[in-house]
Amino acid sequence: MTQQTNWDTVYTDARGWIREAGKEIIASFTTSFSINTKSNPNDLVTDIDKQTEKFFIERIKKSYPEHRIMGEEGFGDKVEDLNGIIWFLDPIDGTMNFVHQQTNFAISIGIYEDGVGKAAFIYDVTKDELYHCSKGNGLYLNDVKLDPLKPITFSEALLAINATWVTENHRIDPRTFSPLLKKIRGTRSYGSAAIEMAYVAAGRLDGYVSLRLAPWDFAAGKLLIEEAGGVCTTVDNKPIDLLGKNTIFVGNKSFHTQVQKQYIQPALDQNFYLRTPSTK
Ligand code: IPD
Ligand code: CA
Ligand code: CA
């Protein structure tokens, strides 16, 4: 028989483990670690990514043997359905920043039950900023409860977008987002999807676009943003598939609605190209 889940305990454990893992990552700055590439020369992984993933897996499996883990580095389970409790884990989101800057990276954990978000944590390790929520109980930055997002206008909006998506590229027609950039207050690019999504949840950014993210990149951020009253969809306004790679457009609700209406839908109506991550 499956045991009743004590979500308060899960939450407390996850918070404690994340801070413990953060301390170990900071301690690694004074040691040397090896850096390897994965799918391409810019897709980096270090010993610390792998060690951190194993750190969580050991603890989760010991305390919650029935829970499954989808971790980026592949030490968890092969997750092909959303049944039961699943931890979506990115041990270091922003590995390129970790390697080059030793800052601007985060640990990201989203915990879902039967496909429904239950708890989320994004920990910006070097700033010691932990964004966290349990579904329905509001969003916190460390111990401070944050206000829900309020409607905004384009003239006061900040959008996180990588310059790749408004210059020549093979995933999205640059004419989709480039006109929007002239209407908004500014753009940012931090190099960590988790931090960018946590910032949207906290109202530090009003939107974030990416054309290729995996479940461990967005699972926690999606729940944090929804908890703050924001919206998370694919770029073409469809529900996000938690088991696959997705295009992502997240934002303050008013901003998301207006960008879809005034920029993305008209681009799609003109047959500007938009290729999903599963499209070669
Ligand atoms: C990456 C970062 C980056 C995003 C990439 C991700 P990683 O994650 O979130 O900002 O643009 O698509 O893969 O590899 O550093 O965990
Ligand atoms: Ca990542
Ligand atoms: Ca990672």
CSV table of C-alpha atoms and ligand atoms in Angstrom, one decimal:
chain,number,residue,atom,x,y,z
A,1,MET,CA,0.0,0.0,0.0
A,2,THR,CA,1.3,3.5,-0.8
A,3,GLN,CA,2.0,5.7,2.1
A,4,GLN,CA,0.2,9.1,2.6
A,5,THR,CA,2.7,11.9,1.6
A,6,ASN,CA,3.5,14.4,4.4
A,7,TRP,CA,4.2,17.4,2.2
A,8,ASP,CA,5.4,19.5,5.1
A,9,THR,CA,8.2,17.1,5.6
A,10,VAL,CA,9.0,16.8,1.9
A,11,TYR,CA,9.2,20.7,1.8
A,12,THR,CA,11.4,21.0,4.9
A,13,ASP,CA,13.7,18.2,3.6
A,14,ALA,CA,14.0,19.8,0.2
A,15,ARG,CA,14.8,23.2,1.6
A,16,GLY,CA,17.4,21.8,3.9
A,17,TRP,CA,19.1,19.7,1.2
A,18,ILE,CA,19.2,22.5,-1.2
A,19,ARG,CA,21.0,24.8,1.2
A,20,GLU,CA,23.4,22.0,2.1
A,21,ALA,CA,24.1,21.3,-1.5
A,22,GLY,CA,24.7,25.0,-2.1
A,23,LYS,CA,27.3,25.1,0.6
A,24,GLU,CA,29.1,22.2,-1.0
A,25,ILE,CA,29.1,23.9,-4.4
A,26,ILE,CA,30.6,27.0,-2.9
A,27,ALA,CA,33.3,24.9,-1.2
A,28,SER,CA,34.1,23.5,-4.6
A,29,PHE,CA,35.3,26.9,-5.8
A,30,THR,CA,38.5,26.4,-3.9
A,31,THR,CA,39.2,23.0,-5.5
A,32,SER,CA,39.8,22.1,-9.1
A,33,PHE,CA,37.0,20.3,-11.0
A,34,SER,CA,36.9,18.8,-14.5
A,35,ILE,CA,34.9,20.2,-17.3
A,36,ASN,CA,33.5,18.2,-20.1
A,37,THR,CA,31.2,18.8,-23.0
A,38,LYS,CA,28.0,16.9,-23.8
A,39,SER,CA,25.9,17.4,-27.0
A,40,ASN,CA,28.0,20.2,-28.4
A,41,PRO,CA,31.1,22.3,-27.3
A,42,ASN,CA,28.8,24.8,-25.5
A,43,ASP,CA,27.0,22.2,-23.6
A,44,LEU,CA,29.1,21.9,-20.5
A,45,VAL,CA,29.1,19.6,-17.5
A,46,THR,CA,31.4,19.5,-14.5
A,47,ASP,CA,32.1,17.0,-11.7
A,48,ILE,CA,30.1,19.3,-9.5
A,49,ASP,CA,27.0,19.0,-11.6
A,50,LYS,CA,27.2,15.2,-11.2
A,51,GLN,CA,28.1,15.2,-7.5
A,52,THR,CA,25.3,17.6,-6.8
A,53,GLU,CA,22.8,15.4,-8.6
A,54,LYS,CA,24.0,12.3,-6.7
A,55,PHE,CA,23.8,14.2,-3.4
A,56,PHE,CA,20.0,14.8,-4.0
A,57,ILE,CA,19.3,11.4,-5.4
A,58,GLU,CA,20.9,9.6,-2.4
A,59,ARG,CA,18.8,11.7,0.0
A,60,ILE,CA,15.5,11.5,-1.9
A,61,LYS,CA,15.8,7.7,-2.4
A,62,LYS,CA,16.6,7.1,1.2
A,63,SER,CA,13.7,9.2,2.6
A,64,TYR,CA,11.2,8.7,-0.2
A,65,PRO,CA,11.9,5.4,-1.9
A,66,GLU,CA,8.6,5.6,-3.8
A,67,HIS,CA,9.4,9.0,-5.4
A,68,ARG,CA,11.0,9.1,-8.9
A,69,ILE,CA,13.6,11.6,-10.0
A,70,MET,CA,14.2,13.1,-13.4
A,71,GLY,CA,17.6,14.6,-13.2
A,72,GLU,CA,19.6,16.3,-16.0
A,73,GLU,CA,22.8,14.3,-15.5
A,74,GLY,CA,20.9,10.9,-15.8
A,75,PHE,CA,21.6,9.4,-12.3
A,76,GLY,CA,17.9,9.4,-11.5
A,77,ASP,CA,15.1,7.3,-13.1
A,78,LYS,CA,14.0,6.9,-16.7
A,79,VAL,CA,10.7,8.8,-16.4
A,80,GLU,CA,8.3,8.3,-19.2
A,81,ASP,CA,5.0,9.1,-17.5
A,82,LEU,CA,3.8,11.5,-14.8
A,83,ASN,CA,2.3,9.0,-12.4
A,84,GLY,CA,3.1,9.4,-8.7
A,85,ILE,CA,5.6,11.8,-7.2
A,86,ILE,CA,8.4,13.0,-9.5
A,87,TRP,CA,11.3,15.3,-8.5
A,88,PHE,CA,12.5,17.3,-11.6
A,89,LEU,CA,16.1,18.2,-10.7
A,90,ASP,CA,18.7,20.4,-12.3
A,91,PRO,CA,21.7,20.3,-10.0
A,92,ILE,CA,23.3,23.3,-11.6
A,93,ASP,CA,21.3,25.4,-14.0
A,94,GLY,CA,23.6,27.8,-15.8
A,95,THR,CA,26.7,25.6,-15.9
A,96,MET,CA,28.4,27.9,-18.4
A,97,ASN,CA,28.1,30.7,-15.8
A,98,PHE,CA,29.3,28.3,-13.1
A,99,VAL,CA,32.4,27.6,-15.1
A,100,HIS,CA,33.1,31.1,-16.4
A,101,GLN,CA,31.8,33.3,-13.6
A,102,GLN,CA,31.3,31.3,-10.4
A,103,THR,CA,28.0,33.1,-10.1
A,104,ASN,CA,24.5,33.3,-11.8
A,105,PHE,CA,23.7,29.6,-11.5
A,106,ALA,CA,21.0,27.9,-9.5
A,107,ILE,CA,19.8,24.6,-8.2
A,108,SER,CA,16.3,23.9,-9.5
A,109,ILE,CA,13.8,21.4,-8.1
A,110,GLY,CA,10.2,21.0,-9.0
A,111,ILE,CA,8.1,18.3,-7.3
A,112,TYR,CA,5.0,17.1,-9.0
A,113,GLU,CA,2.3,14.6,-8.2
A,114,ASP,CA,0.4,13.0,-11.1
A,115,GLY,CA,1.5,15.9,-13.2
A,116,VAL,CA,0.4,18.6,-10.8
A,117,GLY,CA,3.0,20.9,-9.3
A,118,LYS,CA,3.2,20.6,-5.5
A,119,ALA,CA,6.4,22.3,-4.5
A,120,ALA,CA,9.2,24.3,-6.2
A,121,PHE,CA,12.6,25.6,-5.3
A,122,ILE,CA,15.1,27.7,-7.2
A,123,TYR,CA,18.2,28.5,-5.3
A,124,ASP,CA,20.6,31.2,-6.6
A,125,VAL,CA,23.5,29.8,-4.7
A,126,THR,CA,26.0,32.7,-4.6
A,127,LYS,CA,23.3,35.3,-3.9
A,128,ASP,CA,21.8,33.0,-1.2
A,129,GLU,CA,18.4,33.6,-2.7
A,130,LEU,CA,16.0,30.7,-2.4
A,131,TYR,CA,12.7,31.1,-4.3
A,132,HIS,CA,10.2,28.6,-3.1
A,133,CYS,CA,6.5,27.7,-2.9
A,134,SER,CA,4.1,24.9,-2.1
A,135,LYS,CA,1.1,25.0,-4.3
A,136,GLY,CA,-1.6,27.4,-3.0
A,137,ASN,CA,0.5,28.9,-0.2
A,138,GLY,CA,2.1,31.8,-2.0
A,139,LEU,CA,5.6,32.5,-3.2
A,140,TYR,CA,8.6,33.1,-0.9
A,141,LEU,CA,12.1,34.6,-1.4
A,142,ASN,CA,14.0,33.1,1.6
A,143,ASP,CA,11.7,34.0,4.5
A,144,VAL,CA,9.8,36.9,2.9
A,145,LYS,CA,6.4,36.3,1.2
A,146,LEU,CA,6.3,38.0,-2.2
A,147,ASP,CA,3.3,39.9,-3.6
A,148,PRO,CA,1.3,38.3,-6.5
A,149,LEU,CA,2.1,39.9,-9.9
A,150,LYS,CA,0.2,43.0,-10.9
A,151,PRO,CA,-0.8,44.0,-14.5
A,152,ILE,CA,1.9,46.0,-16.4
A,153,THR,CA,2.2,47.9,-19.7
A,154,PHE,CA,4.7,47.3,-22.5
A,155,SER,CA,6.4,50.6,-21.7
A,156,GLU,CA,7.4,49.3,-18.2
A,157,ALA,CA,8.2,45.7,-19.2
A,158,LEU,CA,11.5,43.9,-18.9
A,159,LEU,CA,11.8,40.7,-21.1
A,160,ALA,CA,14.6,38.1,-20.7
A,161,ILE,CA,15.5,36.9,-24.1
A,162,ASN,CA,18.8,35.7,-25.6
A,163,ALA,CA,19.9,37.7,-28.7
A,164,THR,CA,20.0,34.4,-30.6
A,165,TRP,CA,16.2,34.6,-31.0
A,166,VAL,CA,16.1,38.0,-32.6
A,167,THR,CA,19.0,37.3,-35.0
A,168,GLU,CA,19.3,34.7,-37.7
A,169,ASN,CA,18.6,31.3,-36.2
A,170,HIS,CA,16.9,28.1,-37.2
A,171,ARG,CA,14.2,27.9,-34.5
A,172,ILE,CA,12.2,31.1,-34.7
A,173,ASP,CA,11.7,33.8,-37.3
A,174,PRO,CA,13.6,36.8,-35.8
A,175,ARG,CA,10.7,39.0,-36.9
A,176,THR,CA,8.5,37.4,-34.2
A,177,PHE,CA,10.0,39.2,-31.2
A,178,SER,CA,12.2,41.9,-32.7
A,179,PRO,CA,9.4,44.5,-33.1
A,180,LEU,CA,8.4,43.9,-29.4
A,181,LEU,CA,11.8,44.9,-28.2
A,182,LYS,CA,11.2,48.5,-29.5
A,183,LYS,CA,8.0,48.7,-27.4
A,184,ILE,CA,9.3,47.5,-24.0
A,185,ARG,CA,11.5,49.1,-21.5
A,186,GLY,CA,14.4,46.7,-21.9
A,187,THR,CA,15.8,43.2,-22.3
A,188,ARG,CA,18.0,41.0,-20.1
A,189,SER,CA,19.8,37.7,-20.5
A,190,TYR,CA,21.2,35.9,-17.4
A,191,GLY,CA,22.1,32.5,-18.8
A,192,SER,CA,20.1,30.4,-16.3
A,193,ALA,CA,16.6,29.5,-17.3
A,194,ALA,CA,15.8,28.8,-13.6
A,195,ILE,CA,17.0,32.2,-12.4
A,196,GLU,CA,15.1,33.9,-15.3
A,197,MET,CA,11.9,32.1,-14.4
A,198,ALA,CA,12.4,32.8,-10.6
A,199,TYR,CA,12.8,36.5,-11.5
A,200,VAL,CA,9.5,36.4,-13.5
A,201,ALA,CA,7.8,34.9,-10.5
A,202,ALA,CA,9.3,37.6,-8.3
A,203,GLY,CA,8.4,40.4,-10.6
A,204,ARG,CA,12.0,41.3,-11.3
A,205,LEU,CA,11.3,40.4,-15.0
A,206,ASP,CA,8.0,40.5,-16.8
A,207,GLY,CA,8.6,37.7,-19.3
A,208,TYR,CA,11.2,35.1,-20.4
A,209,VAL,CA,11.5,33.3,-23.8
A,210,SER,CA,13.5,30.3,-24.7
A,211,LEU,CA,13.2,28.0,-27.7
A,212,ARG,CA,14.6,24.8,-26.2
A,213,LEU,CA,14.2,23.8,-22.6
A,214,ALA,CA,14.0,20.5,-20.9
A,215,PRO,CA,11.7,19.5,-17.9
A,216,TRP,CA,14.5,20.0,-15.3
A,217,ASP,CA,15.0,23.5,-16.7
A,218,PHE,CA,11.4,24.7,-16.3
A,219,ALA,CA,9.5,22.4,-13.8
A,220,ALA,CA,10.3,24.5,-10.8
A,221,GLY,CA,10.0,27.8,-12.5
A,222,LYS,CA,6.6,27.0,-14.0
A,223,LEU,CA,5.1,26.3,-10.6
A,224,LEU,CA,6.7,29.4,-9.0
A,225,ILE,CA,5.4,31.6,-11.8
A,226,GLU,CA,1.9,30.1,-11.6
A,227,GLU,CA,1.9,30.5,-7.8
A,228,ALA,CA,2.7,34.2,-8.4
A,229,GLY,CA,-0.3,34.6,-10.8
A,230,GLY,CA,1.8,34.4,-14.0
A,231,VAL,CA,1.4,32.3,-17.1
A,232,CYS,CA,3.6,29.6,-18.6
A,233,THR,CA,3.0,28.2,-22.1
A,234,THR,CA,5.0,27.2,-25.2
A,235,VAL,CA,5.8,30.1,-27.5
A,236,ASP,CA,2.8,29.2,-29.6
A,237,ASN,CA,0.5,29.4,-26.5
A,238,LYS,CA,0.1,25.7,-25.9
A,239,PRO,CA,0.3,23.8,-22.6
A,240,ILE,CA,3.9,22.8,-21.6
A,241,ASP,CA,4.7,19.1,-21.9
A,242,LEU,CA,6.4,18.1,-18.6
A,243,LEU,CA,8.0,15.0,-20.2
A,244,GLY,CA,9.7,16.6,-23.2
A,245,LYS,CA,11.6,19.5,-24.6
A,246,ASN,CA,9.5,22.6,-25.2
A,247,THR,CA,9.7,26.2,-26.5
A,248,ILE,CA,8.8,28.4,-23.5
A,249,PHE,CA,7.2,31.8,-23.0
A,250,VAL,CA,6.4,32.7,-19.5
A,251,GLY,CA,5.3,36.0,-18.0
A,252,ASN,CA,3.2,38.3,-16.0
A,253,LYS,CA,-0.3,37.5,-17.1
A,254,SER,CA,-1.1,40.9,-18.7
A,255,PHE,CA,2.2,40.9,-20.5
A,256,HIS,CA,1.9,37.3,-21.7
A,257,THR,CA,-1.6,37.9,-23.0
A,258,GLN,CA,-0.7,41.1,-24.9
A,259,VAL,CA,2.5,39.6,-26.4
A,260,GLN,CA,0.6,36.6,-27.6
A,261,LYS,CA,-2.1,38.7,-29.2
A,262,GLN,CA,0.0,41.5,-30.7
A,263,TYR,CA,3.2,39.8,-31.7
A,264,ILE,CA,3.2,35.9,-31.6
A,265,GLN,CA,-0.2,35.2,-33.1
A,266,PRO,CA,0.2,37.7,-35.9
A,267,ALA,CA,3.7,36.2,-36.7
A,268,LEU,CA,2.2,32.7,-36.8
A,269,ASP,CA,-0.7,34.0,-39.0
A,270,GLN,CA,2.0,35.2,-41.5
A,271,ASN,CA,3.6,31.8,-41.4
A,272,PHE,CA,6.8,33.0,-39.8
A,273,TYR,CA,8.7,29.8,-38.9
A,274,LEU,CA,8.6,28.4,-35.3
A,275,ARG,CA,10.3,25.0,-34.9
A,276,THR,CA,9.6,23.0,-31.7
A,277,PRO,CA,12.7,21.4,-30.1
A,278,SER,CA,11.6,18.0,-31.4
A,279,THR,CA,11.8,19.4,-35.0
A,280,LYS,CA,15.3,18.9,-36.5
B,1,IPD,C1,20.9,25.8,-19.6
B,1,IPD,C2,20.6,27.2,-19.1
B,1,IPD,C3,20.5,28.2,-20.2
B,1,IPD,C4,19.5,27.8,-21.3
B,1,IPD,C5,19.8,26.4,-21.8
B,1,IPD,C6,19.9,25.4,-20.6
B,1,IPD,P1,22.3,24.1,-18.0
B,1,IPD,O1,20.9,24.9,-18.6
B,1,IPD,O2,19.3,27.2,-18.4
B,1,IPD,O3,20.1,29.5,-19.7
B,1,IPD,O4,19.5,28.8,-22.3
B,1,IPD,O5,18.9,26.1,-22.7
B,1,IPD,O6,20.2,24.2,-21.2
B,1,IPD,O7,22.8,23.3,-19.2
B,1,IPD,O8,23.2,25.2,-17.6
B,1,IPD,O9,21.7,23.3,-16.9
B,2,CA,CA,19.4,23.6,-17.1
B,3,CA,CA,22.2,21.7,-15.5
